[in-house]
XYZ file of N, CA, C and O in Angstrom:
800
model
N 6.835 17.647 14.293
C 6.697 16.460 13.440
C 6.553 15.198 14.286
O 5.796 14.298 13.948
N 7.269 15.156 15.405
C 7.215 13.985 16.277
C 5.783 13.722 16.758
O 5.299 12.589 16.719
N 5.085 14.783 17.185
C 3.709 14.634 17.679
C 2.773 14.193 16.562
O 1.859 13.400 16.784
N 2.996 14.704 15.360
C 2.176 14.317 14.211
C 2.356 12.835 13.910
O 1.378 12.107 13.709
N 3.610 12.380 13.881
C 3.886 10.976 13.575
C 3.270 10.038 14.611
O 2.842 8.936 14.276
N 3.198 10.475 15.857
C 2.614 9.639 16.912
C 1.147 9.301 16.624
O 0.644 8.269 17.061
N 0.462 10.177 15.897
C -0.951 9.950 15.561
C -1.120 8.871 14.496
O -2.152 8.228 14.420
N -0.083 8.684 13.658
C -0.234 7.843 12.471
C 0.595 6.567 12.465
O 0.370 5.695 11.624
N 1.566 6.452 13.359
C 2.496 5.316 13.339
C 2.425 4.506 14.631
O 2.057 5.043 15.681
N 2.832 3.225 14.576
C 3.003 2.482 15.828
C 4.014 3.220 16.708
O 5.013 3.750 16.211
N 3.770 3.258 17.994
C 4.584 4.052 18.920
C 6.076 3.753 18.813
O 6.908 4.659 18.792
N 6.422 2.463 18.708
C 7.845 2.081 18.687
C 8.509 2.320 17.338
O 9.695 2.045 17.176
N 7.763 2.837 16.351
C 8.342 3.134 15.035
C 8.593 4.626 14.834
O 9.274 5.026 13.892
N 8.062 5.451 15.740
C 8.080 6.908 15.533
C 9.500 7.463 15.447
O 9.848 8.182 14.512
N 10.357 7.136 16.415
C 11.709 7.717 16.465
C 12.520 7.339 15.227
O 13.182 8.194 14.625
N 12.451 6.084 14.814
C 13.214 5.639 13.642
C 12.697 6.300 12.364
O 13.481 6.676 11.490
N 11.382 6.441 12.252
C 10.817 7.090 11.063
C 11.187 8.570 11.017
O 11.516 9.110 9.950
N 11.135 9.222 12.168
C 11.516 10.637 12.235
C 12.966 10.809 11.800
O 13.302 11.729 11.040
N 13.834 9.899 12.239
C 15.245 9.953 11.856
C 15.405 9.792 10.334
O 16.159 10.536 9.702
N 14.668 8.837 9.725
C 14.729 8.644 8.270
C 14.238 9.876 7.522
O 14.817 10.279 6.497
N 13.180 10.496 8.023
C 12.616 11.698 7.397
C 13.634 12.834 7.442
O 13.869 13.531 6.445
N 14.269 13.014 8.598
C 15.242 14.103 8.759
C 16.515 13.842 7.958
O 17.027 14.744 7.279
N 17.033 12.609 8.018
C 18.266 12.273 7.291
C 18.115 12.475 5.791
O 19.066 12.864 5.105
N 16.925 12.186 5.265
C 16.699 12.277 3.824
C 16.011 13.571 3.402
O 15.632 13.724 2.245
N 15.868 14.481 4.374
C 15.287 15.806 4.115
C 13.945 15.692 3.384
O 13.720 16.316 2.343
N 13.067 14.882 3.953
C 11.748 14.635 3.372
C 10.761 15.688 3.847
O 10.679 15.990 5.032
N 10.013 16.235 2.889
C 8.854 17.061 3.206
C 7.657 16.107 3.187
O 7.201 15.707 2.123
N 7.184 15.711 4.378
C 6.093 14.745 4.486
C 4.763 15.471 4.551
O 4.563 16.349 5.394
N 3.853 15.093 3.643
C 2.497 15.640 3.650
C 1.525 14.488 3.889
O 1.577 13.480 3.186
N 0.675 14.650 4.875
C -0.360 13.658 5.160
C -1.652 14.209 4.577
O -2.082 15.309 4.934
N -2.228 13.470 3.636
C -3.305 14.004 2.806
C -4.585 13.195 2.953
O -4.580 12.069 3.440
N -5.692 13.789 2.506
C -6.961 13.074 2.488
C -6.862 11.883 1.550
O -6.058 11.886 0.615
N -7.700 10.894 1.760
C -7.603 9.622 1.043
C -7.704 9.795 -0.464
O -8.555 10.505 -0.972
N -6.787 9.130 -1.166
C -6.873 8.977 -2.615
C -7.180 7.518 -2.887
O -6.578 6.635 -2.292
N -8.123 7.275 -3.771
C -8.586 5.907 -3.998
C -7.510 5.052 -4.647
O -7.360 3.880 -4.345
N -6.732 5.635 -5.548
C -5.834 4.839 -6.384
C -4.474 4.564 -5.755
O -3.725 3.746 -6.266
N -4.127 5.247 -4.675
C -2.796 5.029 -4.092
C -2.779 5.353 -2.605
O -3.546 6.176 -2.129
N -1.853 4.685 -1.894
C -1.691 4.950 -0.463
C -0.735 6.119 -0.229
O -0.842 6.806 0.779
N 0.221 6.300 -1.134
C 1.210 7.361 -0.973
C 1.991 7.554 -2.257
O 1.837 6.790 -3.206
N 2.828 8.600 -2.282
C 3.728 8.761 -3.424
C 4.944 9.604 -3.047
O 4.970 10.257 -2.011
N 5.958 9.508 -3.910
C 7.203 10.267 -3.731
C 7.472 11.069 -4.984
O 7.310 10.569 -6.100
N 7.868 12.326 -4.799
C 8.265 13.166 -5.929
C 9.464 14.022 -5.547
O 9.531 14.525 -4.425
N 10.388 14.149 -6.506
C 11.469 15.112 -6.324
C 10.993 16.399 -6.980
O 10.680 16.416 -8.175
N 10.920 17.466 -6.199
C 10.381 18.731 -6.688
C 11.422 19.492 -7.512
O 12.605 19.158 -7.507
N 10.960 20.536 -8.221
C 11.843 21.320 -9.096
C 13.014 21.947 -8.340
O 14.097 22.127 -8.886
N 12.795 22.272 -7.068
C 13.868 22.886 -6.272
C 14.805 21.844 -5.653
O 15.683 22.174 -4.861
N 14.604 20.559 -6.030
C 15.469 19.491 -5.538
C 15.023 18.866 -4.229
O 15.614 17.883 -3.774
N 13.974 19.409 -3.609
C 13.479 18.856 -2.352
C 12.673 17.581 -2.618
O 12.152 17.379 -3.700
N 12.591 16.759 -1.590
C 11.877 15.481 -1.695
C 10.537 15.583 -0.980
O 10.495 15.907 0.213
N 9.463 15.301 -1.712
C 8.127 15.332 -1.109
C 7.504 13.952 -1.114
O 7.469 13.276 -2.140
N 7.049 13.537 0.052
C 6.328 12.269 0.189
C 4.942 12.577 0.740
O 4.812 13.351 1.700
N 3.923 11.996 0.106
C 2.571 12.126 0.621
C 2.075 10.735 1.019
O 2.370 9.751 0.343
N 1.338 10.693 2.120
C 0.748 9.444 2.606
C -0.694 9.744 3.007
O -0.978 10.793 3.592
N -1.595 8.817 2.699
C -3.001 8.990 3.043
C -3.206 8.980 4.552
O -2.736 8.070 5.244
N -3.963 9.946 5.047
C -4.256 10.053 6.474
C -5.170 8.929 6.949
O -5.182 8.592 8.134
N -5.919 8.320 6.035
C -6.928 7.323 6.417
C -6.352 5.929 6.687
O -7.060 5.035 7.130
N -5.068 5.724 6.419
C -4.470 4.399 6.598
C -4.332 4.055 8.079
O -4.049 4.928 8.900
N -4.494 2.764 8.406
C -4.204 2.379 9.791
C -2.692 2.483 10.011
O -1.911 2.590 9.069
N -2.274 2.463 11.287
C -0.877 2.795 11.585
C 0.134 1.819 10.986
O 1.254 2.214 10.659
N -0.258 0.562 10.793
C 0.676 -0.411 10.225
C 0.827 -0.208 8.716
O 1.927 -0.250 8.184
N -0.295 0.051 8.041
C -0.226 0.328 6.599
C 0.448 1.682 6.342
O 1.175 1.855 5.376
N 0.234 2.643 7.241
C 0.892 3.946 7.131
C 2.407 3.764 7.190
O 3.145 4.341 6.383
N 2.877 2.962 8.150
C 4.313 2.705 8.291
C 4.882 2.067 7.026
O 5.909 2.528 6.498
N 4.236 1.020 6.529
C 4.724 0.339 5.321
C 4.750 1.295 4.140
O 5.713 1.327 3.356
N 3.704 2.129 4.015
C 3.629 3.082 2.902
C 4.722 4.138 3.002
O 5.376 4.470 2.011
N 4.931 4.667 4.198
C 5.971 5.679 4.398
C 7.350 5.126 4.028
O 8.112 5.763 3.287
N 7.673 3.930 4.501
C 8.981 3.334 4.205
C 9.083 2.988 2.720
O 10.148 3.156 2.102
N 7.982 2.539 2.109
C 7.927 2.275 0.658
C 8.370 3.524 -0.112
O 9.196 3.446 -1.031
N 7.813 4.674 0.266
C 8.114 5.915 -0.457
C 9.521 6.421 -0.158
O 10.213 6.919 -1.048
N 9.969 6.298 1.080
C 11.355 6.684 1.409
C 12.324 5.798 0.623
O 13.379 6.260 0.166
N 11.964 4.521 0.430
C 12.815 3.612 -0.350
C 12.966 4.089 -1.789
O 14.033 3.940 -2.396
N 11.908 4.667 -2.368
C 12.037 5.256 -3.712
C 13.092 6.353 -3.713
O 13.989 6.378 -4.558
N 12.978 7.251 -2.760
C 13.927 8.365 -2.654
C 15.359 7.850 -2.530
O 16.252 8.245 -3.289
N 15.574 6.956 -1.571
C 16.934 6.445 -1.292
C 17.485 5.676 -2.492
O 18.653 5.852 -2.870
N 16.655 4.865 -3.137
C 17.114 4.081 -4.295
C 17.477 4.989 -5.465
O 18.500 4.787 -6.118
N 16.656 5.996 -5.733
C 16.958 6.937 -6.826
C 18.239 7.714 -6.546
O 19.051 7.936 -7.440
N 18.428 8.119 -5.293
C 19.639 8.872 -4.939
C 20.886 7.991 -5.036
O 21.941 8.440 -5.464
N 20.750 6.731 -4.661
C 21.907 5.823 -4.644
C 22.245 5.282 -6.029
O 23.412 5.196 -6.409
N 21.206 4.879 -6.789
C 21.438 4.175 -8.054
C 21.164 5.018 -9.305
O 21.438 4.566 -10.409
N 20.590 6.196 -9.125
C 20.302 7.044 -10.283
C 18.854 6.930 -10.726
O 18.141 5.983 -10.373
N 18.428 7.891 -11.511
C 17.023 7.998 -11.924
C 16.639 7.006 -13.020
O 15.469 6.875 -13.345
N 17.603 6.303 -13.586
C 17.294 5.391 -14.699
C 16.784 4.023 -14.232
O 16.355 3.218 -15.044
N 16.812 3.770 -12.915
C 16.340 2.471 -12.426
C 14.815 2.378 -12.547
O 14.125 3.388 -12.591
N 14.311 1.143 -12.598
C 12.859 0.946 -12.617
C 12.299 1.321 -11.239
O 12.915 0.995 -10.218
N 11.136 1.995 -11.222
C 10.596 2.450 -9.929
C 10.435 1.329 -8.902
O 10.668 1.541 -7.710
N 10.044 0.134 -9.352
C 9.878 -0.988 -8.417
C 10.783 -2.160 -8.803
O 10.429 -3.316 -8.607
N 11.956 -1.823 -9.330
C 12.923 -2.833 -9.743
C 13.745 -3.366 -8.574
O 13.469 -3.078 -7.402
N 14.775 -4.103 -8.913
C 15.577 -4.804 -7.905
C 16.247 -3.842 -6.920
O 16.354 -4.125 -5.725
N 16.674 -2.669 -7.412
C 17.344 -1.705 -6.527
C 16.372 -1.191 -5.464
O 16.728 -1.064 -4.287
N 15.139 -0.878 -5.921
C 14.126 -0.411 -4.968
C 13.773 -1.520 -3.981
O 13.661 -1.279 -2.774
N 13.606 -2.751 -4.466
C 13.247 -3.861 -3.580
C 14.298 -4.052 -2.486
O 13.965 -4.222 -1.311
N 15.567 -4.043 -2.877
C 16.643 -4.221 -1.890
C 16.641 -3.081 -0.865
O 16.838 -3.299 0.328
N 16.414 -1.866 -1.354
C 16.388 -0.697 -0.471
C 15.212 -0.780 0.481
O 15.347 -0.519 1.686
N 14.046 -1.150 -0.037
C 12.833 -1.284 0.778
C 13.033 -2.344 1.854
O 12.710 -2.141 3.030
N 13.590 -3.482 1.478
C 13.859 -4.555 2.447
C 14.794 -4.060 3.555
O 14.551 -4.293 4.738
N 15.864 -3.387 3.149
C 16.866 -2.897 4.098
C 16.257 -1.889 5.079
O 16.491 -1.952 6.289
N 15.463 -0.949 4.546
C 14.868 0.090 5.392
C 13.762 -0.467 6.298
O 13.543 0.035 7.400
N 13.073 -1.500 5.821
C 11.942 -2.049 6.568
C 12.369 -3.031 7.658
O 11.673 -3.196 8.665
N 13.519 -3.666 7.466
C 13.968 -4.730 8.373
C 13.930 -4.345 9.857
O 13.446 -5.129 10.685
N 14.381 -3.151 10.243
C 14.364 -2.807 11.676
C 12.958 -2.728 12.282
O 12.807 -2.776 13.504
N 11.929 -2.625 11.433
C 10.560 -2.495 11.932
C 9.831 -3.841 12.045
O 8.768 -3.919 12.656
N 10.392 -4.883 11.433
C 9.707 -6.183 11.432
C 10.044 -6.912 12.733
O 10.882 -7.804 12.793
N 9.368 -6.475 13.791
C 9.581 -7.037 15.124
C 8.323 -6.852 15.960
O 7.484 -5.991 15.668
N 8.162 -7.646 17.018
C 6.910 -7.632 17.783
C 6.631 -6.334 18.528
O 5.505 -6.092 18.923
N 7.646 -5.493 18.721
C 7.401 -4.203 19.370
C 6.658 -3.243 18.444
O 6.082 -2.262 18.901
N 6.694 -3.531 17.139
C 6.088 -2.635 16.152
C 4.799 -3.220 15.581
O 3.757 -2.553 15.551
N 4.853 -4.471 15.102
C 3.691 -5.114 14.484
C 3.090 -6.168 15.419
O 3.822 -6.814 16.177
N 1.764 -6.376 15.337
C 1.151 -7.458 16.113
C 1.765 -8.803 15.724
O 2.120 -9.017 14.559
N 1.875 -9.717 16.677
C 2.546 -10.996 16.418
C 1.847 -11.818 15.331
O 2.505 -12.555 14.619
N 0.518 -11.679 15.202
C -0.173 -12.452 14.161
C 0.106 -11.914 12.759
O -0.083 -12.615 11.776
N 0.566 -10.680 12.651
C 0.866 -10.068 11.350
C 2.332 -10.286 10.961
O 2.663 -10.325 9.777
N 3.199 -10.460 11.945
C 4.646 -10.546 11.683
C 5.038 -11.594 10.639
O 5.814 -11.282 9.732
N 4.535 -12.843 10.701
C 4.939 -13.819 9.686
C 4.496 -13.415 8.276
O 5.206 -13.671 7.306
N 3.348 -12.763 8.176
C 2.831 -12.325 6.863
C 3.690 -11.185 6.328
O 4.028 -11.153 5.148
N 4.071 -10.263 7.219
C 4.966 -9.155 6.844
C 6.317 -9.717 6.393
O 6.857 -9.319 5.365
N 6.863 -10.644 7.173
C 8.167 -11.233 6.846
C 8.125 -11.919 5.485
O 9.055 -11.782 4.679
N 7.050 -12.632 5.219
C 6.903 -13.308 3.928
C 6.801 -12.304 2.786
O 7.410 -12.474 1.730
N 6.047 -11.242 2.998
C 5.891 -10.199 1.975
C 7.240 -9.592 1.608
O 7.518 -9.338 0.436
N 8.081 -9.362 2.611
C 9.341 -8.667 2.361
C 10.455 -9.567 1.842
O 11.568 -9.105 1.604
N 10.156 -10.850 1.602
C 11.120 -11.679 0.871
C 11.232 -11.184 -0.562
O 12.288 -11.298 -1.185
N 10.130 -10.658 -1.080
C 10.104 -10.108 -2.441
C 8.977 -9.071 -2.500
O 7.897 -9.356 -3.006
N 9.207 -7.861 -1.959
C 8.127 -6.880 -1.858
C 7.564 -6.474 -3.222
O 8.294 -6.366 -4.200
N 6.243 -6.271 -3.233
C 5.538 -5.908 -4.464
C 5.494 -4.389 -4.606
O 5.759 -3.654 -3.661
N 5.098 -3.957 -5.807
C 4.975 -2.523 -6.079
C 3.954 -1.876 -5.145
O 4.066 -0.701 -4.820
N 2.971 -2.641 -4.723
C 1.985 -2.147 -3.761
C 1.675 -3.258 -2.767
O 1.475 -4.402 -3.165
N 1.614 -2.895 -1.500
C 1.256 -3.898 -0.495
C -0.164 -4.401 -0.722
O -0.529 -5.488 -0.286
N -0.962 -3.629 -1.462
C -2.347 -4.024 -1.733
C -2.437 -5.212 -2.687
O -3.475 -5.857 -2.769
N -1.380 -5.482 -3.439
C -1.424 -6.620 -4.365
C -1.117 -7.947 -3.663
O -1.234 -8.997 -4.268
N -0.720 -7.882 -2.410
C -0.500 -9.078 -1.603
C -1.778 -9.330 -0.802
O -2.042 -8.656 0.211
N -2.597 -10.284 -1.267
C -3.916 -10.520 -0.657
C -3.800 -10.875 0.821
O -4.568 -10.381 1.648
N -2.833 -11.728 1.185
C -2.681 -12.129 2.589
C -2.356 -10.933 3.480
O -2.920 -10.782 4.570
N -1.469 -10.073 2.996
C -1.092 -8.895 3.773
C -2.258 -7.917 3.875
O -2.521 -7.361 4.947
N -2.986 -7.712 2.785
C -4.138 -6.798 2.798
C -5.181 -7.231 3.813
O -5.695 -6.414 4.584
N -5.498 -8.511 3.800
C -6.511 -9.031 4.728
C -6.024 -8.888 6.172
O -6.776 -8.472 7.065
N -4.753 -9.198 6.418
C -4.196 -9.095 7.778
C -4.210 -7.657 8.277
O -4.558 -7.397 9.441
N -3.850 -6.712 7.408
C -3.799 -5.305 7.817
C -5.183 -4.691 7.952
O -5.392 -3.794 8.773
N -6.134 -5.172 7.157
C -7.493 -4.602 7.183
C -8.134 -4.760 8.561
O -8.949 -3.929 8.968
N -7.754 -5.789 9.305
C -8.305 -6.013 10.650
C -8.032 -4.848 11.587
O -8.708 -4.688 12.608
N -7.030 -4.046 11.272
C -6.631 -2.943 12.149
C -7.122 -1.579 11.664
O -6.770 -0.553 12.245
N -7.961 -1.570 10.634
C -8.562 -0.313 10.186
C -9.466 0.220 11.288
O -10.235 -0.532 11.888
N -9.391 1.527 11.538
C -10.225 2.119 12.581
C -11.678 2.193 12.137
O -12.585 2.014 12.925
N -11.888 2.467 10.852
C -13.247 2.491 10.320
C -13.444 1.207 9.525
O -12.827 1.030 8.479
N -14.298 0.328 10.034
C -14.538 -0.928 9.327
C -15.364 -0.663 8.080
O -16.428 -0.067 8.143
N -14.846 -1.071 6.966
C -15.479 -0.809 5.677
C -16.587 -1.817 5.401
O -16.524 -2.968 5.818
N -17.593 -1.346 4.686
C -18.674 -2.222 4.229
C -18.263 -2.966 2.959
O -19.005 -3.771 2.430
N -17.076 -2.653 2.457
C -16.638 -3.211 1.185
C -16.113 -4.634 1.350
O -15.743 -5.057 2.441
N -16.075 -5.347 0.230
C -15.565 -6.717 0.190
C -14.378 -6.770 -0.757
O -14.200 -5.898 -1.606
N -13.583 -7.826 -0.631
C -12.535 -8.088 -1.606
C -13.129 -8.902 -2.753
O -14.009 -9.737 -2.542
N -12.617 -8.681 -3.964
C -13.113 -9.408 -5.132
C -13.014 -10.917 -4.916
O -13.935 -11.659 -5.257
N -11.911 -11.393 -4.314
C -11.737 -12.844 -4.166
C -12.786 -13.466 -3.237
O -13.042 -14.659 -3.298
N -13.415 -12.639 -2.379
C -14.417 -13.157 -1.447
C -15.791 -13.339 -2.103
O -16.634 -14.051 -1.576
N -16.017 -12.655 -3.217
C -17.347 -12.646 -3.838
C -17.620 -13.947 -4.581
O -16.735 -14.499 -5.223
N -18.876 -14.431 -4.545
C -19.229 -15.617 -5.333
C -19.146 -15.329 -6.832
O -19.291 -14.172 -7.259
N -18.891 -16.369 -7.609
C -18.871 -16.255 -9.068
C -20.207 -15.663 -9.542
O -21.266 -16.053 -9.070
N -20.143 -14.701 -10.457
C -21.353 -14.103 -11.012
C -21.884 -12.912 -10.236
O -22.870 -12.288 -10.653
N -21.252 -12.578 -9.096
C -21.702 -11.435 -8.300
C -21.552 -10.140 -9.087
O -20.624 -9.974 -9.881
N -22.448 -9.202 -8.828
C -22.342 -7.859 -9.389
C -21.794 -6.951 -8.290
O -22.250 -7.003 -7.144
N -20.801 -6.130 -8.658
C -20.209 -5.228 -7.681
C -19.953 -3.864 -8.299
O -19.880 -3.708 -9.508
N -19.810 -2.882 -7.411
C -19.546 -1.493 -7.820
C -18.157 -1.112 -7.350
O -17.751 -1.459 -6.241
N -17.419 -0.348 -8.186
C -16.109 0.163 -7.768
C -16.243 1.642 -7.395
O -17.332 2.217 -7.483
N -15.129 2.259 -7.010
C -15.130 3.617 -6.455
C -15.747 4.663 -7.369
O -16.300 5.647 -6.902
N -15.688 4.452 -8.698
C -16.227 5.460 -9.626
C -17.679 5.193 -10.014
O -18.234 5.868 -10.879
N -18.298 4.196 -9.379
C -19.707 3.911 -9.621
C -19.981 2.871 -10.699
O -21.120 2.436 -10.870
N -18.957 2.442 -11.434
C -19.166 1.461 -12.509
C -19.456 0.078 -11.934
O -18.916 -0.303 -10.896
N -20.327 -0.656 -12.647
C -20.748 -1.981 -12.201
C -20.074 -3.076 -13.025
O -19.922 -2.945 -14.245
N -19.709 -4.173 -12.348
C -19.038 -5.304 -12.983
C -19.653 -6.604 -12.482
O -20.190 -6.664 -11.379
N -19.512 -7.660 -13.297
C -19.904 -9.001 -12.882
C -18.644 -9.852 -12.784
O -17.843 -9.911 -13.715
N -18.460 -10.522 -11.641
C -17.272 -11.331 -11.414
C -17.321 -12.607 -12.251
O -18.340 -13.294 -12.299
N -16.179 -12.913 -12.902
C -16.057 -14.121 -13.708
C -14.989 -15.047 -13.166
O -14.747 -15.113 -11.953
N -14.329 -15.740 -14.077
C -13.331 -16.749 -13.711
C -12.011 -16.133 -13.271
O -11.674 -15.012 -13.660
N -11.269 -16.921 -12.512
C -9.916 -16.514 -12.131
C -8.970 -16.838 -13.275
O -9.037 -17.904 -13.869
N -8.085 -15.898 -13.604
C -7.066 -16.117 -14.632
C -5.708 -15.932 -13.969
O -5.253 -14.816 -13.756
N -5.042 -17.002 -13.636
C -3.763 -17.011 -12.913
C -3.924 -16.233 -11.593
O -4.414 -16.770 -10.632
N -3.552 -14.942 -11.566
C -3.603 -14.183 -10.317
C -4.820 -13.269 -10.218
O -5.195 -12.856 -9.129
N -5.431 -12.911 -11.329
C -6.521 -11.933 -11.312
C -7.840 -12.549 -11.735
O -7.881 -13.643 -12.278
N -8.915 -11.785 -11.492
C -10.248 -12.252 -11.870
C -10.756 -11.491 -13.087
O -10.634 -10.259 -13.161
N -11.333 -12.248 -14.046
C -11.988 -11.630 -15.194
C -13.332 -11.079 -14.729
O -14.123 -11.791 -14.105
N -13.596 -9.816 -15.044
C -14.858 -9.193 -14.660
C -15.377 -8.380 -15.840
O -14.609 -7.687 -16.515
N -16.666 -8.483 -16.089
C -17.298 -7.808 -17.221
C -17.934 -6.505 -16.741
O -18.737 -6.508 -15.784
N -17.578 -5.385 -17.391
C -18.260 -4.128 -17.101
C -19.658 -4.193 -17.697
O -19.824 -4.477 -18.886
N -20.674 -3.971 -16.885
C -22.047 -4.225 -17.318
C -22.521 -3.276 -18.421
O -23.254 -3.688 -19.318
N -22.121 -2.010 -18.399
C -22.636 -1.067 -19.398
C -21.995 -1.253 -20.773
O -22.635 -1.017 -21.783
N -20.733 -1.707 -20.817
C -20.023 -1.818 -22.102
C -19.802 -3.258 -22.546
O -19.522 -3.502 -23.719
N -19.873 -4.214 -21.621
C -19.582 -5.609 -21.943
C -18.098 -5.895 -22.076
O -17.694 -7.003 -22.450
N -17.247 -4.903 -21.749
C -15.793 -5.086 -21.861
C -15.261 -5.904 -20.690
O -15.769 -5.824 -19.572
N -14.205 -6.662 -20.967
C -13.577 -7.513 -19.960
C -12.434 -6.758 -19.283
O -11.600 -6.151 -19.947
N -12.411 -6.813 -17.965
C -11.340 -6.208 -17.183
C -10.797 -7.248 -16.214
O -11.511 -8.158 -15.808
N -9.521 -7.099 -15.843
C -8.897 -7.992 -14.870
C -8.755 -7.248 -13.542
O -8.237 -6.132 -13.505
N -9.229 -7.884 -12.460
C -9.182 -7.279 -11.133
C -8.250 -8.065 -10.221
O -8.255 -9.291 -10.218
N -7.484 -7.332 -9.425
C -6.679 -7.955 -8.376
C -7.610 -8.660 -7.399
O -8.708 -8.157 -7.125
N -7.226 -9.810 -6.840
C -8.096 -10.526 -5.901
C -8.536 -9.684 -4.713
O -9.639 -9.830 -4.213
N -7.646 -8.799 -4.249
C -7.983 -8.022 -3.061
C -8.372 -6.588 -3.362
O -8.262 -5.723 -2.497
N -8.861 -6.327 -4.580
C -9.454 -5.018 -4.862
C -10.702 -4.883 -4.002
O -11.507 -5.808 -3.910
N -10.859 -3.743 -3.345
C -12.025 -3.526 -2.491
C -13.182 -2.987 -3.314
O -13.048 -1.988 -4.017
N -14.329 -3.645 -3.233
C -15.498 -3.293 -4.026
C -16.755 -3.405 -3.168
O -16.727 -3.959 -2.072
N -17.854 -2.859 -3.693
C -19.132 -2.918 -2.987
C -20.025 -3.949 -3.659
O -20.359 -3.809 -4.841
N -20.389 -4.970 -2.922
C -21.247 -6.026 -3.470
C -22.657 -5.477 -3.666
O -23.250 -4.913 -2.764
N -23.205 -5.690 -4.888
C -24.575 -5.253 -5.194
C -25.525 -6.431 -5.056
O -26.527 -6.370 -4.383
N -25.225 -7.536 -5.738
C -26.036 -8.749 -5.591
C -25.193 -9.938 -6.011
O -24.244 -9.810 -6.776
N -25.540 -11.120 -5.518
C -24.781 -12.313 -5.917
C -25.714 -13.355 -6.512
O -26.900 -13.136 -6.621
């Protein structure tokens, strides 16, 4: 497991992550990319804990995702299954587990202030934090041709992962109104949703 983790995590995070995995008896599966999520946690019928994380994530996003999922496990075990999945108990647990990693030996110095700010009140997904997404995207090994919704000019047409086309509209508080071209229905998109620009 140690050699496997070295491929996916920052070097100075490997030993601590291995310890968390062993202490919590996690069955870690590294899987091919899923579009809708970076990772997940499930308690199996036999009582074992399974965490899956996408293999395609860069090492910093992999670390955040792994600790995010371990925080679910630890919070459920400590506070019971009736807590909200991303409620206050999970947030406190995530902050506590992540704190030892928020240091220059693990994250690049230009990312550290953004990480620290994110963990003042961590979100259900690191992808919903536009500043963090943009900062982490710089370290992707495969540079994507995709754009973030917030970067596109008003009126741009874009395609999402399932092939559907949308036209970007106005910003509504945190999200952007976008019209699906085939149905004319209105959808709200996160600013940092990754999409393929068709025309502007």
